[in-house]
Coordinates of C-alpha atoms in Angstrom, one line a residue:
M1 CA 307.4 10.2 -78.1
W2 CA 305.7 8.5 -75.2
Q3 CA 303.3 10.3 -72.9
I4 CA 304.4 9.9 -69.3
G5 CA 303.3 11.2 -65.9
C6 CA 304.6 10.4 -62.4
A7 CA 303.4 11.3 -58.9
R8 CA 304.4 10.3 -55.3
T9 CA 302.3 10.6 -52.1
D10 CA 303.1 10.1 -48.5
I11 CA 301.0 7.1 -47.1
T12 CA 302.5 6.9 -43.7
P13 CA 299.8 5.7 -41.2
P14 CA 299.2 7.1 -37.7
V15 CA 301.7 6.0 -35.1
G16 CA 300.2 3.2 -33.1
I17 CA 299.2 1.1 -36.0
W18 CA 300.4 -2.5 -36.0
Q19 CA 303.2 -3.4 -38.4
A20 CA 303.3 -6.4 -40.7
G21 CA 306.0 -8.9 -41.6
F22 CA 307.1 -10.4 -38.3
G23 CA 304.8 -12.6 -36.4
A24 CA 306.9 -12.2 -33.2
R25 CA 305.9 -8.5 -32.8
T26 CA 303.9 -8.0 -29.6
S27 CA 303.5 -4.2 -29.7
P28 CA 302.2 -1.7 -32.2
S29 CA 304.4 1.0 -33.8
T30 CA 305.9 3.7 -31.7
G31 CA 307.2 6.1 -34.2
V32 CA 308.3 6.8 -37.8
H33 CA 311.8 6.2 -39.2
I34 CA 311.1 7.5 -42.7
P35 CA 307.8 8.2 -44.4
L36 CA 306.1 5.6 -46.5
H37 CA 305.2 6.4 -50.1
T38 CA 303.1 5.3 -53.1
T39 CA 304.6 6.2 -56.4
A40 CA 302.8 6.1 -59.8
F41 CA 304.5 5.8 -63.1
V42 CA 302.0 6.2 -66.0
I43 CA 302.8 5.8 -69.7
G44 CA 300.7 6.1 -72.8
D45 CA 301.3 5.8 -76.6
G46 CA 298.3 7.8 -77.7
T47 CA 295.9 4.9 -77.8
R48 CA 296.5 3.1 -74.5
T49 CA 297.6 4.0 -71.0
A50 CA 299.3 1.7 -68.5
V51 CA 300.2 2.3 -64.9
V52 CA 303.0 0.9 -62.7
C53 CA 302.3 1.9 -59.0
T54 CA 304.8 0.9 -56.3
N55 CA 304.1 1.1 -52.6
D56 CA 306.1 0.9 -49.3
L57 CA 304.0 -1.9 -48.0
V58 CA 304.4 -5.6 -47.2
G59 CA 301.7 -6.5 -49.7
L60 CA 298.2 -5.8 -50.9
S61 CA 295.6 -8.6 -51.5
R62 CA 293.2 -8.9 -54.3
P63 CA 290.3 -7.0 -52.6
E64 CA 292.5 -4.0 -52.0
I65 CA 293.9 -4.1 -55.6
E66 CA 290.5 -4.2 -57.1
R67 CA 289.4 -1.3 -55.0
I68 CA 292.4 0.8 -56.1
R69 CA 291.9 -0.1 -59.7
A70 CA 288.2 0.8 -59.7
L71 CA 288.7 4.1 -57.9
A72 CA 291.5 5.2 -60.3
A73 CA 289.7 4.1 -63.5
E74 CA 286.5 5.8 -62.6
R75 CA 288.3 9.1 -62.4
C76 CA 290.4 8.7 -65.5
D77 CA 288.7 8.6 -68.9
G78 CA 290.0 5.8 -71.0
L79 CA 292.0 4.1 -68.3
D80 CA 291.2 0.4 -68.1
P81 CA 291.4 -1.0 -64.5
G82 CA 293.0 -4.1 -66.0
D83 CA 295.9 -1.9 -67.2
I84 CA 296.9 -0.9 -63.7
L85 CA 299.8 -2.8 -62.0
V86 CA 299.9 -2.2 -58.3
C87 CA 302.9 -3.8 -56.4
C88 CA 304.7 -3.5 -53.1
T89 CA 308.3 -3.4 -52.0
H90 CA 307.5 -5.9 -49.2
T91 CA 308.9 -3.8 -46.3
H92 CA 308.4 -5.6 -43.0
S93 CA 308.2 -2.3 -41.1
G94 CA 305.1 -1.0 -42.8
P95 CA 301.5 -1.3 -41.6
A96 CA 299.4 -4.5 -41.6
V97 CA 297.0 -3.9 -44.6
S98 CA 296.6 -7.2 -46.5
T99 CA 293.2 -8.9 -46.2
Y100 CA 294.7 -12.3 -45.6
L101 CA 297.6 -11.2 -43.3
R102 CA 297.3 -12.7 -39.9
G103 CA 299.0 -12.1 -36.5
Q104 CA 298.4 -8.3 -36.2
P105 CA 295.2 -6.3 -35.9
K106 CA 294.4 -4.2 -39.0
D107 CA 293.1 -0.6 -39.0
L108 CA 290.2 -0.8 -41.5
G109 CA 289.8 2.9 -41.6
Y110 CA 293.4 3.4 -42.7
I111 CA 293.1 0.7 -45.3
E112 CA 290.1 2.4 -46.8
W113 CA 292.0 5.7 -46.8
L114 CA 295.1 4.0 -48.3
C115 CA 293.2 2.6 -51.2
G116 CA 291.9 6.1 -52.0
A117 CA 295.3 7.7 -51.6
I118 CA 297.0 5.2 -54.0
A119 CA 294.2 5.7 -56.5
H120 CA 294.5 9.5 -56.2
T121 CA 298.2 9.3 -56.9
I122 CA 297.5 7.4 -60.1
V123 CA 295.0 10.0 -61.1
E124 CA 297.5 12.8 -60.4
A125 CA 300.1 11.0 -62.5
V126 CA 297.6 10.6 -65.4
G127 CA 296.8 14.3 -65.1
G128 CA 300.5 15.2 -65.4
M129 CA 301.2 13.1 -68.5
Q130 CA 303.4 15.0 -71.1
P131 CA 305.6 14.1 -74.1
A132 CA 308.6 12.2 -72.9
T133 CA 311.4 9.9 -73.7
L134 CA 312.2 6.8 -71.8
H135 CA 315.8 5.7 -70.9
R136 CA 317.2 2.5 -69.4
A137 CA 320.4 1.2 -67.8
E138 CA 321.4 -1.9 -65.9
G139 CA 324.4 -3.3 -64.1
R140 CA 325.5 -5.6 -61.3
V141 CA 326.1 -4.7 -57.6
E142 CA 327.9 -6.7 -54.9
G143 CA 327.6 -6.6 -51.1
F144 CA 323.9 -5.6 -50.9
N145 CA 322.1 -9.0 -50.7
H146 CA 322.5 -12.7 -50.2
N147 CA 320.7 -16.0 -50.6
R148 CA 319.1 -16.6 -47.2
R149 CA 318.6 -20.3 -47.7
D150 CA 322.0 -21.1 -49.0
E151 CA 325.0 -18.7 -48.9
S152 CA 326.5 -20.5 -51.9
G153 CA 323.3 -20.5 -53.8
Y154 CA 322.2 -18.2 -56.6
C155 CA 321.7 -14.6 -55.7
E156 CA 320.4 -12.0 -58.1
K157 CA 322.9 -9.1 -58.4
R158 CA 321.2 -7.2 -61.2
L159 CA 320.3 -3.5 -60.7
A160 CA 318.1 -1.9 -63.4
W161 CA 316.9 1.6 -63.9
L162 CA 314.1 3.1 -66.1
E163 CA 314.0 6.9 -66.4
A164 CA 311.5 9.3 -68.0
R165 CA 312.6 12.7 -69.3
D166 CA 310.5 15.6 -70.6
A167 CA 311.1 17.4 -73.9
D168 CA 313.8 19.6 -72.4
G169 CA 315.7 16.6 -70.9
G170 CA 314.4 17.1 -67.3
V171 CA 313.7 14.0 -65.2
I172 CA 310.0 13.3 -64.9
G173 CA 310.4 10.1 -62.8
G174 CA 312.0 6.8 -62.5
I175 CA 311.8 3.1 -61.5
V176 CA 314.5 1.2 -59.8
N177 CA 314.5 -2.7 -59.9
F178 CA 316.5 -4.5 -57.3
T179 CA 316.1 -7.9 -55.6
A180 CA 316.1 -8.3 -51.8
H181 CA 313.6 -8.7 -48.9
P182 CA 313.4 -5.3 -47.1
T183 CA 314.0 -7.1 -43.7
M184 CA 317.1 -5.3 -42.6
L185 CA 315.0 -4.0 -39.7
T186 CA 313.7 -7.0 -37.7
G187 CA 310.7 -7.6 -35.5
Q188 CA 312.3 -5.7 -32.7
N189 CA 311.9 -2.5 -34.7
L190 CA 308.7 -0.6 -33.9
L191 CA 309.3 2.4 -36.1
L192 CA 307.3 2.6 -39.4
S193 CA 309.8 2.4 -42.3
G194 CA 310.3 1.4 -45.9
D195 CA 313.5 -0.3 -44.8
Y196 CA 316.4 0.0 -47.3
A197 CA 313.9 0.3 -50.2
G198 CA 312.4 3.3 -48.6
V199 CA 315.7 5.0 -48.1
L200 CA 316.7 4.1 -51.7
T201 CA 313.7 5.7 -53.3
Q202 CA 313.8 8.7 -50.9
E203 CA 317.4 9.4 -51.8
L204 CA 316.8 9.1 -55.6
S205 CA 313.6 11.2 -55.5
R206 CA 315.5 13.9 -53.6
E207 CA 318.6 13.7 -55.9
L208 CA 316.6 13.8 -59.1
D209 CA 313.9 16.1 -57.8
A210 CA 311.3 13.6 -59.3
P211 CA 309.2 10.7 -58.1
V212 CA 311.0 7.4 -57.9
G213 CA 309.5 4.0 -57.1
M214 CA 311.0 0.6 -56.6
L215 CA 310.1 -2.8 -58.1
N216 CA 311.3 -5.6 -55.9
G217 CA 312.5 -8.5 -58.1
C218 CA 312.2 -12.2 -57.4
H219 CA 313.4 -12.1 -53.8
G220 CA 311.7 -15.1 -52.3
N221 CA 315.0 -16.5 -51.1
I222 CA 317.0 -13.3 -51.1
N223 CA 317.5 -11.0 -48.2
A224 CA 319.2 -7.6 -47.9
F225 CA 322.6 -7.9 -46.2
P226 CA 323.5 -7.4 -43.5
R227 CA 320.7 -7.5 -40.9
A228 CA 320.4 -4.2 -39.1
H229 CA 317.9 -5.4 -36.4
T230 CA 317.1 -1.9 -34.9
D231 CA 320.2 0.0 -36.2
L232 CA 318.7 2.7 -38.4
G233 CA 322.2 3.9 -39.5
I234 CA 323.0 0.6 -41.1
V235 CA 319.7 0.7 -43.1
E236 CA 320.2 4.3 -44.2
D237 CA 323.8 3.6 -45.3
H238 CA 322.6 0.6 -47.3
G239 CA 319.9 2.6 -49.1
R240 CA 322.2 5.5 -49.8
R241 CA 325.0 3.3 -51.2
L242 CA 322.5 1.5 -53.4
A243 CA 321.1 4.9 -54.6
A244 CA 324.7 5.9 -55.5
E245 CA 325.0 2.8 -57.6
V246 CA 321.8 3.8 -59.5
L247 CA 323.1 7.3 -60.1
R248 CA 326.3 5.8 -61.5
L249 CA 324.2 3.7 -63.9
R250 CA 322.7 6.8 -65.3
D251 CA 326.1 7.6 -67.0
G252 CA 325.2 4.7 -69.4
L253 CA 321.6 5.5 -70.2
V254 CA 320.2 4.2 -73.4
E255 CA 317.0 5.6 -74.9
V256 CA 314.1 3.2 -75.3
P257 CA 313.0 3.3 -79.0
D258 CA 309.4 4.4 -79.7
G259 CA 307.2 1.4 -80.1
D260 CA 303.9 -0.2 -79.1
L261 CA 302.4 -0.1 -75.6
D262 CA 300.6 -3.3 -74.7
V263 CA 299.3 -4.9 -71.5
R264 CA 298.8 -8.6 -71.3
T265 CA 297.4 -10.7 -68.4
R266 CA 296.8 -14.4 -67.7
M267 CA 295.0 -16.1 -64.8
V268 CA 297.2 -19.0 -63.8
E269 CA 296.0 -22.0 -61.9
L270 CA 297.5 -22.3 -58.4
T271 CA 297.8 -25.9 -57.1
F272 CA 298.7 -27.2 -53.7
G273 CA 299.7 -30.9 -53.8
P274 CA 297.7 -33.8 -52.4
P275 CA 294.3 -33.2 -50.7
Q276 CA 294.4 -33.3 -46.9
P277 CA 291.7 -34.8 -44.6
R278 CA 289.3 -32.3 -43.1
A279 CA 290.1 -33.7 -39.6
L280 CA 293.7 -32.4 -39.9
Y281 CA 292.5 -28.8 -40.2
E282 CA 290.0 -29.3 -37.4
E283 CA 292.8 -30.5 -35.2
I284 CA 295.1 -27.6 -36.1
A285 CA 292.2 -25.1 -35.5
A286 CA 291.7 -26.5 -32.0
D287 CA 295.4 -26.9 -31.1
T288 CA 296.2 -24.4 -28.3
E289 CA 299.9 -25.1 -28.7
Q290 CA 299.8 -23.4 -32.1
P291 CA 300.1 -19.6 -32.6
G292 CA 296.8 -18.0 -32.9
Y293 CA 297.3 -17.1 -36.5
V294 CA 297.8 -20.8 -37.4
N295 CA 294.5 -21.6 -35.7
D296 CA 292.9 -18.8 -37.7
W297 CA 294.4 -20.1 -40.9
A298 CA 292.9 -23.6 -40.3
R299 CA 289.5 -22.1 -39.6
D300 CA 289.6 -20.1 -42.7
V301 CA 290.5 -23.1 -44.8
L302 CA 287.6 -25.0 -43.4
A303 CA 285.3 -22.1 -44.3
R304 CA 286.8 -21.7 -47.8
Y305 CA 286.9 -25.3 -48.9
Q306 CA 284.0 -27.8 -48.7
G307 CA 284.3 -31.5 -48.8
D308 CA 286.5 -34.2 -47.3
P309 CA 289.3 -34.5 -48.1
V310 CA 290.0 -30.7 -48.5
D311 CA 290.8 -30.1 -52.2
G312 CA 290.7 -27.4 -54.8
S313 CA 292.8 -25.0 -56.8
E314 CA 292.9 -21.2 -57.0
Q315 CA 293.8 -18.5 -59.5
G316 CA 296.5 -15.8 -59.6
E317 CA 297.1 -13.0 -62.1
V318 CA 300.3 -12.6 -64.1
M319 CA 300.6 -9.2 -65.8
V320 CA 303.1 -7.9 -68.4
I321 CA 303.4 -4.4 -69.6
R322 CA 305.4 -4.1 -72.8
I323 CA 306.8 -0.6 -73.5
G324 CA 308.7 -1.0 -76.7
D325 CA 311.6 -3.3 -75.8
V326 CA 310.9 -3.0 -72.0
A327 CA 308.9 -5.6 -70.2
V328 CA 307.5 -4.9 -66.7
I329 CA 306.5 -8.3 -65.4
G330 CA 304.1 -8.5 -62.4
I331 CA 304.2 -11.7 -60.3
P332 CA 301.5 -12.0 -57.6
G333 CA 303.8 -13.1 -54.7
H334 CA 307.5 -13.6 -54.0
A335 CA 309.2 -15.9 -56.5
F336 CA 312.6 -17.4 -55.9
A337 CA 315.6 -15.6 -57.5
E338 CA 316.1 -18.5 -59.9
V339 CA 312.7 -17.9 -61.4
G340 CA 313.6 -14.3 -62.1
R341 CA 316.9 -15.3 -63.6
D342 CA 315.3 -17.8 -65.9
I343 CA 312.6 -15.3 -67.0
V344 CA 315.3 -12.8 -68.0
A345 CA 317.4 -15.5 -69.8
A346 CA 314.3 -16.6 -71.8
L347 CA 313.7 -13.0 -73.1
P348 CA 316.9 -11.9 -74.9
G349 CA 316.5 -8.5 -76.5
L350 CA 314.0 -7.3 -73.9
F351 CA 314.8 -5.1 -70.9
V352 CA 313.0 -7.0 -68.1
L353 CA 311.9 -5.5 -64.8
N354 CA 310.5 -8.2 -62.5
A355 CA 308.0 -6.9 -60.0
N356 CA 306.9 -9.2 -57.2
H357 CA 303.8 -8.8 -55.0
A358 CA 302.1 -7.4 -58.0
N359 CA 298.2 -7.3 -58.1
D360 CA 298.0 -9.7 -55.2
Y361 CA 299.9 -11.1 -52.2
L362 CA 299.9 -14.9 -52.6
G363 CA 303.0 -16.2 -50.9
Y364 CA 306.1 -18.0 -52.2
F365 CA 306.7 -19.4 -55.6
G366 CA 309.6 -21.8 -54.9
T367 CA 311.7 -23.8 -57.3
R368 CA 311.3 -27.6 -57.6
E369 CA 314.6 -28.0 -55.8
A370 CA 313.4 -25.8 -52.9
H371 CA 310.3 -27.9 -52.5
A372 CA 312.5 -31.0 -52.2
E373 CA 314.5 -29.2 -49.5
G374 CA 311.6 -27.8 -47.6
G375 CA 312.1 -24.9 -45.2
Y376 CA 310.1 -21.9 -44.0
E377 CA 309.0 -20.6 -47.4
I378 CA 307.8 -23.9 -48.5
E379 CA 306.4 -25.5 -45.3
F380 CA 305.0 -22.8 -43.1
A381 CA 304.8 -19.2 -44.5
Y382 CA 301.5 -19.8 -46.3
R383 CA 299.7 -20.1 -42.9
F384 CA 300.6 -16.5 -42.1
N385 CA 299.2 -14.7 -45.1
S386 CA 296.7 -16.8 -47.1
S387 CA 293.6 -18.9 -46.8
F388 CA 294.9 -21.5 -49.1
R389 CA 294.6 -25.1 -48.0
W390 CA 298.4 -25.8 -48.3
A391 CA 301.6 -24.3 -49.8
M392 CA 301.6 -23.8 -53.6
D393 CA 303.5 -26.6 -55.3
A394 CA 306.4 -26.5 -57.8
D395 CA 304.0 -27.0 -60.7
T396 CA 302.4 -23.7 -59.8
T397 CA 305.8 -21.9 -59.9
E398 CA 306.6 -23.3 -63.3
R399 CA 303.2 -22.2 -64.6
I400 CA 303.7 -18.7 -63.2
Q401 CA 307.2 -18.6 -64.8
Q402 CA 306.0 -19.8 -68.2
A403 CA 303.1 -17.3 -68.2
C404 CA 305.6 -14.5 -67.6
I405 CA 307.7 -15.6 -70.5
D406 CA 304.7 -16.2 -72.9
L407 CA 303.1 -12.8 -72.1
A408 CA 306.4 -10.9 -72.5
R409 CA 307.0 -12.6 -75.9
G410 CA 303.4 -11.8 -77.0

């Protein structure tokens, strides 16, 4: 049997904190729709322990990830910080917490508390580990999401579920894997919320009386549907209906055979296309017609990169946790749905759970076709949440995708 422990903690910040996700917001939060949570799912095979920790947040950058890993590992004997996967649902109604996110002020005191709270939840889950079996199920659902760039384009409809049970058959915890931006609530919403993803895990945690977290799949070009704007009822109905689909999946649960637990990582080169003249960034930094966060991005680029023209690559971590025939795949940004589809197709015989915004918050990994078309994700979004000199190119996406496949195959 596996050794599994799960824990879930409320991480809702104080009302008045600024929210992340929509640059058009001009006011801080005014209330709470539903509490935000961190959920830790810890599994061991007697020789190694791995952690999957999901959070109702837009994203966490590398400095926060490293802080969480260090805090948790120093309090858990035998837990390697490199065996901890920390990811976010990408709700656009949670607090501004990422180091590189621009546009809204950040509460540094809350961020410090948050890192400690997430680490404490991991420690709690480790402390609760017990003999357990693991079960999985998957299906397809319609009417919950759509391709936001092309209504006729590919949209990921897969819904997957992983459930841990104790020796008596009781539920210890679970992980749901679905693919869609949690942007049903738009920039007009000033209530802190996990959006549909928060409702989904809240409903499942209540129904199963056990901690449940969500891994958001490759949702770079996928939105939840329909948009609710500020209509909380639409969001709540969406999350409850999706939870009901998960509960139906449980009728077909299959036990995951005992096997090896392994954690594999690879640092992948991130490249950005042709170098740009330094004068271009100086011009953008001084352009008063640009939003302030674009000016800030250009200044950060000038500080980060030396030389003229501005050139250089970066690194991003891909992580795969193999649990027998289950592969939890951590991607450090939001990949397009076609990337997730192709990863699953390349891994027959494995039960794949793609987790975006895992161990970093790097931006969009678009397909080669998307780069040819352009659009928000390709041409502009990187200025909002990174200090990179330009958008990551299609070669980067293909390296990320191949790393996921290689690591999962072992």
